[in-house]
Amino acid sequence: VLYFLWDNVSKRFHSLNFVESLNYMSSVKRLGIDLLVCRTCRRSDVQNQDIRPGEQLLALLKNSSLSEKVTVTGVECLANCKNGCTIVLQAEEKWTYVYGNIHPESDFEQLCEGISGYVETDDGKVPWKQRVQLFKKNCVARIPPQVNLTKND
């Protein structure tokens, strides 16, 4: 099995086997934002899913004009199958967010706006009043950054 990693600097994919991909990911200090998109997501409101909505969302995001700080990566199942397309926003020293129920076309503009809001924060927490409706209504999980975890917590 080969894994394809998108390099935002060289603007190209790198094909790596599983062990190489683990070594690569553990050796690189992530300075930007990782946007993980579930490629296998389906939507219950879509009949013909020859091209899965998750795959469709991934293609739209890869071709969008998001900040260069954002690396878009397709991943296999994020285990939120009943709630449509799911993404993860994560970065070192920032809170990680999982959002679901995203429609690739009708939510796309709002999704990009929400991602931009996350990019602009220092800690990943966009103030509630500044969050897009899509993110207010469809947050699956919020995970604290690892740097804030201690043995006493």
GROMACS .gro file of N, CA and C in nm:
model
  459
    1VAL      N    1   0.085  -0.118   0.000
    1VAL     CA    2   0.000   0.000   0.000
    1VAL      C    3   0.089   0.123   0.000
    2LEU      N    4   0.058   0.215  -0.088
    2LEU     CA    5   0.130   0.342  -0.093
    2LEU      C    6   0.043   0.452  -0.035
    3TYR      N    7   0.105   0.545   0.034
    3TYR     CA    8   0.038   0.662   0.088
    3TYR      C    9   0.089   0.782   0.012
    4PHE      N   10  -0.001   0.874  -0.015
    4PHE     CA   11   0.037   0.993  -0.088
    4PHE      C   12   0.025   1.113   0.005
    5LEU      N   13   0.136   1.181   0.027
    5LEU     CA   14   0.138   1.299   0.113
    5LEU      C   15   0.157   1.422   0.026
    6TRP      N   16   0.075   1.521   0.048
    6TRP     CA   17   0.083   1.647  -0.025
    6TRP      C   18   0.185   1.737   0.042
    7ASP      N   19   0.282   1.784  -0.034
    7ASP     CA   20   0.382   1.877   0.016
    7ASP      C   21   0.341   2.016  -0.029
    8ASN      N   22   0.300   2.098   0.067
    8ASN     CA   23   0.250   2.232   0.035
    8ASN      C   24   0.361   2.324  -0.017
    9VAL      N   25   0.486   2.294   0.015
    9VAL     CA   26   0.597   2.377  -0.032
    9VAL      C   27   0.626   2.349  -0.180
   10SER      N   28   0.644   2.222  -0.213
   10SER     CA   29   0.677   2.188  -0.352
   10SER      C   30   0.551   2.174  -0.438
   11LYS      N   31   0.433   2.179  -0.372
   11LYS     CA   32   0.304   2.168  -0.441
   11LYS      C   33   0.295   2.038  -0.523
   12ARG      N   34   0.335   1.927  -0.460
   12ARG     CA   35   0.324   1.799  -0.529
   12ARG      C   36   0.306   1.688  -0.425
   13PHE      N   37   0.260   1.573  -0.474
   13PHE     CA   38   0.242   1.457  -0.389
   13PHE      C   39   0.372   1.379  -0.380
   14HIS      N   40   0.393   1.317  -0.265
   14HIS     CA   41   0.504   1.223  -0.246
   14HIS      C   42   0.441   1.088  -0.217
   15SER      N   43   0.484   0.984  -0.288
   15SER     CA   44   0.432   0.850  -0.260
   15SER      C   45   0.529   0.779  -0.167
   16LEU      N   46   0.475   0.729  -0.057
   16LEU     CA   47   0.556   0.662   0.045
   16LEU      C   48   0.485   0.535   0.088
   17ASN      N   49   0.562   0.433   0.126
   17ASN     CA   50   0.497   0.317   0.184
   17ASN      C   51   0.463   0.351   0.329
   18PHE      N   52   0.395   0.260   0.398
   18PHE     CA   53   0.346   0.289   0.532
   18PHE      C   54   0.457   0.329   0.629
   19VAL      N   55   0.566   0.252   0.632
   19VAL     CA   56   0.676   0.280   0.725
   19VAL      C   57   0.740   0.414   0.691
   20GLU      N   58   0.763   0.441   0.562
   20GLU     CA   59   0.821   0.569   0.522
   20GLU      C   60   0.731   0.685   0.563
   21SER      N   61   0.599   0.667   0.549
   21SER     CA   62   0.507   0.776   0.583
   21SER      C   63   0.509   0.803   0.733
   22LEU      N   64   0.517   0.697   0.815
   22LEU     CA   65   0.528   0.718   0.960
   22LEU      C   66   0.656   0.789   0.997
   23ASN      N   67   0.769   0.746   0.937
   23ASN     CA   68   0.897   0.811   0.964
   23ASN      C   69   0.895   0.957   0.921
   24TYR      N   70   0.836   0.984   0.805
   24TYR     CA   71   0.828   1.121   0.754
   24TYR      C   72   0.746   1.208   0.847
   25MET      N   73   0.627   1.159   0.885
   25MET     CA   74   0.538   1.240   0.968
   25MET      C   75   0.598   1.264   1.107
   26SER      N   76   0.672   1.168   1.162
   26SER     CA   77   0.728   1.187   1.295
   26SER      C   78   0.854   1.273   1.292
   27SER      N   79   0.919   1.286   1.177
   27SER     CA   80   1.042   1.364   1.171
   27SER      C   81   1.017   1.511   1.138
   28VAL      N   82   0.899   1.542   1.090
   28VAL     CA   83   0.870   1.679   1.047
   28VAL      C   84   0.795   1.752   1.157
   29LYS      N   85   0.851   1.864   1.201
   29LYS     CA   86   0.780   1.948   1.297
   29LYS      C   87   0.678   2.029   1.220
   30ARG      N   88   0.552   2.009   1.252
   30ARG     CA   89   0.444   2.075   1.181
   30ARG      C   90   0.432   2.218   1.228
   31LEU      N   91   0.453   2.311   1.138
   31LEU     CA   92   0.442   2.452   1.172
   31LEU      C   93   0.309   2.510   1.127
   32GLY      N   94   0.243   2.441   1.038
   32GLY     CA   95   0.119   2.492   0.984
   32GLY      C   96  -0.002   2.420   1.040
   33ILE      N   97  -0.110   2.434   0.967
   33ILE     CA   98  -0.238   2.376   1.004
   33ILE      C   99  -0.261   2.250   0.919
   34ASP      N  100  -0.298   2.142   0.983
   34ASP     CA  101  -0.335   2.021   0.912
   34ASP      C  102  -0.486   2.017   0.901
   35LEU      N  103  -0.535   2.006   0.780
   35LEU     CA  104  -0.677   1.989   0.754
   35LEU      C  105  -0.696   1.848   0.700
   36LEU      N  106  -0.751   1.761   0.783
   36LEU     CA  107  -0.773   1.622   0.744
   36LEU      C  108  -0.917   1.609   0.696
   37VAL      N  109  -0.935   1.545   0.582
   37VAL     CA  110  -1.067   1.530   0.522
   37VAL      C  111  -1.095   1.382   0.505
   38CYS      N  112  -1.206   1.336   0.560
   38CYS     CA  113  -1.244   1.196   0.545
   38CYS      C  114  -1.284   1.173   0.400
   39ARG      N  115  -1.210   1.086   0.332
   39ARG     CA  116  -1.235   1.056   0.190
   39ARG      C  117  -1.352   0.959   0.172
   40THR      N  118  -1.382   0.881   0.275
   40THR     CA  119  -1.483   0.776   0.261
   40THR      C  120  -1.623   0.820   0.306
   41CYS      N  121  -1.637   0.943   0.352
   41CYS     CA  122  -1.766   0.992   0.400
   41CYS      C  123  -1.873   0.984   0.291
   42ARG      N  124  -1.991   0.949   0.336
   42ARG     CA  125  -2.111   0.947   0.252
   42ARG      C  126  -2.211   1.045   0.313
   43ARG      N  127  -2.315   1.074   0.238
   43ARG     CA  128  -2.424   1.157   0.290
   43ARG      C  129  -2.554   1.080   0.270
   44SER      N  130  -2.638   1.081   0.371
   44SER     CA  131  -2.765   1.008   0.362
   44SER      C  132  -2.862   1.076   0.265
   45ASP      N  133  -2.843   1.205   0.238
   45ASP     CA  134  -2.934   1.278   0.150
   45ASP      C  135  -2.891   1.276   0.003
   46VAL      N  136  -2.789   1.199  -0.030
   46VAL     CA  137  -2.741   1.189  -0.168
   46VAL      C  138  -2.761   1.046  -0.216
   47GLN      N  139  -2.834   1.030  -0.326
   47GLN     CA  140  -2.864   0.896  -0.378
   47GLN      C  141  -2.743   0.834  -0.449
   48ASN      N  142  -2.697   0.897  -0.556
   48ASN     CA  143  -2.587   0.843  -0.636
   48ASN      C  144  -2.455   0.885  -0.573
   49GLN      N  145  -2.380   0.789  -0.522
   49GLN     CA  146  -2.253   0.822  -0.457
   49GLN      C  147  -2.137   0.750  -0.523
   50ASP      N  148  -2.138   0.751  -0.658
   50ASP     CA  149  -2.025   0.693  -0.731
   50ASP      C  150  -1.896   0.762  -0.689
   51ILE      N  151  -1.903   0.895  -0.678
   51ILE     CA  152  -1.793   0.972  -0.620
   51ILE      C  153  -1.842   1.013  -0.482
   52ARG      N  154  -1.778   0.960  -0.381
   52ARG     CA  155  -1.824   0.988  -0.245
   52ARG      C  156  -1.812   1.136  -0.213
   53PRO      N  157  -1.906   1.190  -0.138
   53PRO     CA  158  -1.901   1.331  -0.101
   53PRO      C  159  -1.771   1.370  -0.030
   54GLY      N  160  -1.714   1.278   0.050
   54GLY     CA  161  -1.587   1.307   0.116
   54GLY      C  162  -1.475   1.330   0.016
   55GLU      N  163  -1.473   1.248  -0.089
   55GLU     CA  164  -1.374   1.262  -0.196
   55GLU      C  165  -1.396   1.394  -0.272
   56GLN      N  166  -1.523   1.427  -0.291
   56GLN     CA  167  -1.560   1.551  -0.359
   56GLN      C  168  -1.513   1.672  -0.276
   57LEU      N  169  -1.536   1.668  -0.144
   57LEU     CA  170  -1.493   1.777  -0.056
   57LEU      C  171  -1.342   1.790  -0.057
   58LEU      N  172  -1.272   1.678  -0.053
   58LEU     CA  173  -1.126   1.679  -0.057
   58LEU      C  174  -1.075   1.748  -0.183
   59ALA      N  175  -1.131   1.714  -0.298
   59ALA     CA  176  -1.089   1.775  -0.424
   59ALA      C  177  -1.115   1.926  -0.424
   60LEU      N  178  -1.231   1.967  -0.373
   60LEU     CA  179  -1.263   2.110  -0.368
   60LEU      C  180  -1.164   2.185  -0.278
   61LEU      N  181  -1.132   2.128  -0.164
   61LEU     CA  182  -1.040   2.194  -0.070
   61LEU      C  183  -0.898   2.200  -0.125
   62LYS      N  184  -0.854   2.095  -0.193
   62LYS     CA  185  -0.719   2.096  -0.251
   62LYS      C  186  -0.706   2.202  -0.360
   63ASN      N  187  -0.816   2.235  -0.425
   63ASN     CA  188  -0.813   2.333  -0.533
   63ASN      C  189  -0.861   2.470  -0.489
   64SER      N  190  -0.876   2.490  -0.359
   64SER     CA  191  -0.925   2.618  -0.309
   64SER      C  192  -0.809   2.714  -0.282
   65SER      N  193  -0.844   2.833  -0.242
   65SER     CA  194  -0.742   2.934  -0.213
   65SER      C  195  -0.725   2.952  -0.062
   66LEU      N  196  -0.715   2.841   0.010
   66LEU     CA  197  -0.689   2.848   0.153
   66LEU      C  198  -0.549   2.902   0.178
   67SER      N  199  -0.526   2.947   0.299
   67SER     CA  200  -0.394   2.996   0.339
   67SER      C  201  -0.286   2.893   0.308
   68GLU      N  202  -0.168   2.939   0.273
   68GLU     CA  203  -0.057   2.847   0.248
   68GLU      C  204  -0.013   2.775   0.375
   69LYS      N  205  -0.062   2.820   0.490
   69LYS     CA  206  -0.032   2.753   0.616
   69LYS      C  207  -0.109   2.623   0.630
   70VAL      N  208  -0.211   2.604   0.546
   70VAL     CA  209  -0.300   2.487   0.556
   70VAL      C  210  -0.254   2.376   0.462
   71THR      N  211  -0.234   2.258   0.518
   71THR     CA  212  -0.203   2.139   0.440
   71THR      C  213  -0.327   2.050   0.440
   72VAL      N  214  -0.383   2.026   0.323
   72VAL     CA  215  -0.504   1.945   0.309
   72VAL      C  216  -0.462   1.801   0.280
   73THR      N  217  -0.513   1.708   0.362
   73THR     CA  218  -0.478   1.567   0.347
   73THR      C  219  -0.604   1.482   0.356
   74GLY      N  220  -0.619   1.391   0.263
   74GLY     CA  221  -0.729   1.296   0.268
   74GLY      C  222  -0.692   1.180   0.357
   75VAL      N  223  -0.786   1.138   0.441
   75VAL     CA  224  -0.764   1.025   0.532
   75VAL      C  225  -0.880   0.927   0.517
   76GLU      N  226  -0.857   0.805   0.563
   76GLU     CA  227  -0.964   0.706   0.564
   76GLU      C  228  -1.058   0.737   0.680
   77CYS      N  229  -1.159   0.665   0.693
   77CYS     CA  230  -1.273   0.686   0.783
   77CYS      C  231  -1.239   0.753   0.917
   78LEU      N  232  -1.311   0.862   0.946
   78LEU     CA  233  -1.299   0.931   1.074
   78LEU      C  234  -1.411   0.890   1.171
   79ALA      N  235  -1.483   0.783   1.138
   79ALA     CA  236  -1.583   0.721   1.225
   79ALA      C  237  -1.697   0.816   1.264
   80ASN      N  238  -1.740   0.898   1.170
   80ASN     CA  239  -1.855   0.986   1.191
   80ASN      C  240  -1.952   0.965   1.074
   81CYS      N  241  -1.965   0.842   1.034
   81CYS     CA  242  -2.031   0.804   0.909
   81CYS      C  243  -2.175   0.850   0.895
   82LYS      N  244  -2.251   0.853   1.001
   82LYS     CA  245  -2.392   0.890   0.992
   82LYS      C  246  -2.411   1.041   0.979
   83ASN      N  247  -2.305   1.116   0.992
   83ASN     CA  248  -2.316   1.262   0.992
   83ASN      C  249  -2.244   1.327   0.876
   84GLY      N  250  -2.248   1.266   0.760
   84GLY     CA  251  -2.193   1.328   0.640
   84GLY      C  252  -2.044   1.351   0.643
   85CYS      N  253  -1.999   1.444   0.562
   85CYS     CA  254  -1.856   1.472   0.549
   85CYS      C  255  -1.798   1.525   0.680
   86THR      N  256  -1.678   1.477   0.712
   86THR     CA  257  -1.613   1.513   0.837
   86THR      C  258  -1.471   1.560   0.810
   87ILE      N  259  -1.431   1.664   0.883
   87ILE     CA  260  -1.294   1.716   0.873
   87ILE      C  261  -1.234   1.729   1.012
   88VAL      N  262  -1.102   1.742   1.016
   88VAL     CA  263  -1.029   1.771   1.140
   88VAL      C  264  -0.938   1.890   1.113
   89LEU      N  265  -0.938   1.987   1.202
   89LEU     CA  266  -0.844   2.098   1.199
   89LEU      C  267  -0.750   2.081   1.317
   90GLN      N  268  -0.618   2.073   1.290
   90GLN     CA  269  -0.522   2.054   1.399
   90GLN      C  270  -0.391   2.123   1.368
   91ALA      N  271  -0.323   2.162   1.473
   91ALA     CA  272  -0.190   2.222   1.462
   91ALA      C  273  -0.122   2.209   1.597
   92GLU      N  274   0.010   2.207   1.594
   92GLU     CA  275   0.083   2.202   1.721
   92GLU      C  276   0.046   2.324   1.803
   93GLU      N  277   0.029   2.302   1.932
   93GLU     CA  278   0.000   2.406   2.029
   93GLU      C  279  -0.135   2.474   2.007
   94LYS      N  280  -0.224   2.409   1.931
   94LYS     CA  281  -0.360   2.460   1.912
   94LYS      C  282  -0.459   2.351   1.949
   95TRP      N  283  -0.578   2.392   1.984
   95TRP     CA  284  -0.687   2.298   2.003
   95TRP      C  285  -0.719   2.234   1.870
   96THR      N  286  -0.754   2.106   1.873
   96THR     CA  287  -0.796   2.032   1.755
   96THR      C  288  -0.948   2.027   1.753
   97TYR      N  289  -1.006   2.046   1.635
   97TYR     CA  290  -1.152   2.040   1.620
   97TYR      C  291  -1.189   1.938   1.515
   98VAL      N  292  -1.296   1.863   1.543
   98VAL     CA  293  -1.354   1.770   1.448
   98VAL      C  294  -1.494   1.823   1.414
   99TYR      N  295  -1.520   1.843   1.285
   99TYR     CA  296  -1.650   1.892   1.240
   99TYR      C  297  -1.711   1.793   1.143
  100GLY      N  298  -1.842   1.773   1.155
  100GLY     CA  299  -1.912   1.682   1.067
  100GLY      C  300  -2.032   1.748   1.002
  101ASN      N  301  -2.108   1.669   0.928
  101ASN     CA  302  -2.229   1.714   0.859
  101ASN      C  303  -2.200   1.828   0.762
  102ILE      N  304  -2.091   1.816   0.690
  102ILE     CA  305  -2.051   1.920   0.595
  102ILE      C  306  -2.095   1.877   0.455
  103HIS      N  307  -2.165   1.964   0.388
  103HIS     CA  308  -2.206   1.938   0.249
  103HIS      C  309  -2.100   2.001   0.158
  104PRO      N  310  -2.038   1.923   0.070
  104PRO     CA  311  -1.927   1.974  -0.011
  104PRO      C  312  -1.958   2.101  -0.091
  105GLU      N  313  -2.078   2.114  -0.141
  105GLU     CA  314  -2.107   2.230  -0.226
  105GLU      C  315  -2.174   2.343  -0.148
  106SER      N  316  -2.285   2.315  -0.081
  106SER     CA  317  -2.359   2.424  -0.017
  106SER      C  318  -2.288   2.482   0.105
  107ASP      N  319  -2.201   2.407   0.170
  107ASP     CA  320  -2.129   2.456   0.289
  107ASP      C  321  -1.987   2.504   0.258
  108PHE      N  322  -1.946   2.495   0.133
  108PHE     CA  323  -1.805   2.516   0.100
  108PHE      C  324  -1.754   2.656   0.138
  109GLU      N  325  -1.828   2.759   0.103
  109GLU     CA  326  -1.783   2.896   0.133
  109GLU      C  327  -1.771   2.918   0.283
  110GLN      N  328  -1.870   2.872   0.358
  110GLN     CA  329  -1.869   2.886   0.503
  110GLN      C  330  -1.755   2.803   0.565
  111LEU      N  331  -1.732   2.685   0.508
  111LEU     CA  332  -1.623   2.599   0.556
  111LEU      C  333  -1.489   2.669   0.541
  112CYS      N  334  -1.463   2.727   0.425
  112CYS     CA  335  -1.336   2.798   0.402
  112CYS      C  336  -1.322   2.917   0.495
  113GLU      N  337  -1.431   2.986   0.522
  113GLU     CA  338  -1.428   3.099   0.615
  113GLU      C  339  -1.395   3.050   0.757
  114GLY      N  340  -1.454   2.938   0.797
  114GLY     CA  341  -1.426   2.882   0.928
  114GLY      C  342  -1.282   2.836   0.942
  115ILE      N  343  -1.228   2.777   0.837
  115ILE     CA  344  -1.088   2.734   0.838
  115ILE      C  345  -0.997   2.855   0.851
  116SER      N  346  -1.028   2.962   0.781
  116SER     CA  347  -0.948   3.086   0.789
  116SER      C  348  -0.950   3.141   0.932
  117GLY      N  349  -1.065   3.135   0.996
  117GLY     CA  350  -1.075   3.181   1.135
  117GLY      C  351  -0.984   3.100   1.226
  118TYR      N  352  -0.979   2.971   1.207
  118TYR     CA  353  -0.892   2.883   1.287
  118TYR      C  354  -0.745   2.919   1.263
  119VAL      N  355  -0.709   2.940   1.138
  119VAL     CA  356  -0.571   2.973   1.102
  119VAL      C  357  -0.526   3.099   1.174
  120GLU      N  358  -0.614   3.197   1.187
  120GLU     CA  359  -0.579   3.328   1.244
  120GLU      C  360  -0.565   3.326   1.396
  121THR      N  361  -0.608   3.220   1.463
  121THR     CA  362  -0.599   3.216   1.608
  121THR      C  363  -0.462   3.166   1.654
  122ASP      N  364  -0.425   3.204   1.776
  122ASP     CA  365  -0.300   3.155   1.834
  122ASP      C  366  -0.318   3.017   1.897
  123ASP      N  367  -0.437   2.993   1.952
  123ASP     CA  368  -0.461   2.867   2.025
  123ASP      C  369  -0.566   2.777   1.959
  124GLY      N  370  -0.622   2.818   1.846
  124GLY     CA  371  -0.721   2.738   1.777
  124GLY      C  372  -0.865   2.764   1.819
  125LYS      N  373  -0.883   2.839   1.928
  125LYS     CA  374  -1.018   2.865   1.978
  125LYS      C  375  -1.071   2.997   1.919
  126VAL      N  376  -1.158   2.984   1.820
  126VAL     CA  377  -1.223   3.101   1.762
  126VAL      C  378  -1.336   3.140   1.857
  127PRO      N  379  -1.344   3.267   1.897
  127PRO     CA  380  -1.453   3.308   1.986
  127PRO      C  381  -1.590   3.270   1.928
  128TRP      N  382  -1.681   3.227   2.015
  128TRP     CA  383  -1.812   3.176   1.973
  128TRP      C  384  -1.883   3.271   1.876
  129LYS      N  385  -1.886   3.398   1.906
  129LYS     CA  386  -1.958   3.494   1.821
  129LYS      C  387  -1.893   3.512   1.685
  130GLN      N  388  -1.767   3.475   1.672
  130GLN     CA  389  -1.697   3.489   1.544
  130GLN      C  390  -1.698   3.360   1.462
  131ARG      N  391  -1.745   3.250   1.520
  131ARG     CA  392  -1.748   3.122   1.447
  131ARG      C  393  -1.859   3.122   1.343
  132VAL      N  394  -1.833   3.057   1.233
  132VAL     CA  395  -1.936   3.042   1.131
  132VAL      C  396  -2.043   2.945   1.184
  133GLN      N  397  -2.166   2.959   1.137
  133GLN     CA  398  -2.276   2.873   1.182
  133GLN      C  399  -2.245   2.726   1.162
  134LEU      N  400  -2.182   2.693   1.051
  134LEU     CA  401  -2.147   2.555   1.022
  134LEU      C  402  -2.066   2.494   1.137
  135PHE      N  403  -1.971   2.569   1.191
  135PHE     CA  404  -1.887   2.520   1.299
  135PHE      C  405  -1.961   2.522   1.433
  136LYS      N  406  -2.048   2.620   1.453
  136LYS     CA  407  -2.126   2.626   1.577
  136LYS      C  408  -2.217   2.504   1.590
  137LYS      N  409  -2.278   2.462   1.480
  137LYS     CA  410  -2.379   2.357   1.483
  137LYS      C  411  -2.323   2.216   1.462
  138ASN      N  412  -2.201   2.203   1.414
  138ASN     CA  413  -2.152   2.071   1.372
  138ASN      C  414  -2.018   2.029   1.432
  139CYS      N  415  -1.988   2.077   1.551
  139CYS     CA  416  -1.865   2.036   1.618
  139CYS      C  417  -1.886   1.898   1.680
  140VAL      N  418  -1.806   1.802   1.636
  140VAL     CA  419  -1.813   1.665   1.688
  140VAL      C  420  -1.727   1.653   1.813
  141ALA      N  421  -1.609   1.718   1.811
  141ALA     CA  422  -1.518   1.710   1.925
  141ALA      C  423  -1.421   1.826   1.924
  142ARG      N  424  -1.376   1.863   2.043
  142ARG     CA  425  -1.270   1.962   2.061
  142ARG      C  426  -1.167   1.898   2.153
  143ILE      N  427  -1.042   1.893   2.108
  143ILE     CA  428  -0.936   1.821   2.179
  143ILE      C  429  -0.826   1.920   2.215
  144PRO      N  430  -0.785   1.923   2.342
  144PRO     CA  431  -0.682   2.019   2.382
  144PRO      C  432  -0.546   1.988   2.321
  145PRO      N  433  -0.464   2.090   2.307
  145PRO     CA  434  -0.328   2.067   2.253
  145PRO      C  435  -0.246   1.986   2.352
  146GLN      N  436  -0.157   1.903   2.302
  146GLN     CA  437  -0.074   1.818   2.388
  146GLN      C  438   0.015   1.899   2.479
  147VAL      N  439   0.061   2.014   2.436
  147VAL     CA  440   0.155   2.092   2.518
  147VAL      C  441   0.093   2.137   2.648
  148ASN      N  442  -0.041   2.142   2.656
  148ASN     CA  443  -0.108   2.187   2.779
  148ASN      C  444  -0.138   2.074   2.876
  149LEU      N  445  -0.110   1.950   2.838
  149LEU     CA  446  -0.139   1.837   2.925
  149LEU      C  447  -0.025   1.814   3.023
  150THR      N  448  -0.061   1.791   3.149
  150THR     CA  449   0.039   1.760   3.250
  150THR      C  450  -0.008   1.640   3.329
  151LYS      N  451   0.082   1.580   3.406
  151LYS     CA  452   0.047   1.463   3.487
  151LYS      C  453  -0.052   1.498   3.597
  152ASN      N  454  -0.055   1.622   3.641
  152ASN     CA  455  -0.143   1.664   3.751
  152ASN      C  456  -0.285   1.694   3.707
  153ASP      N  457  -0.308   1.705   3.575
  153ASP     CA  458  -0.442   1.740   3.525
  153ASP      C  459  -0.537   1.625   3.531
   0.00000   0.00000   0.00000
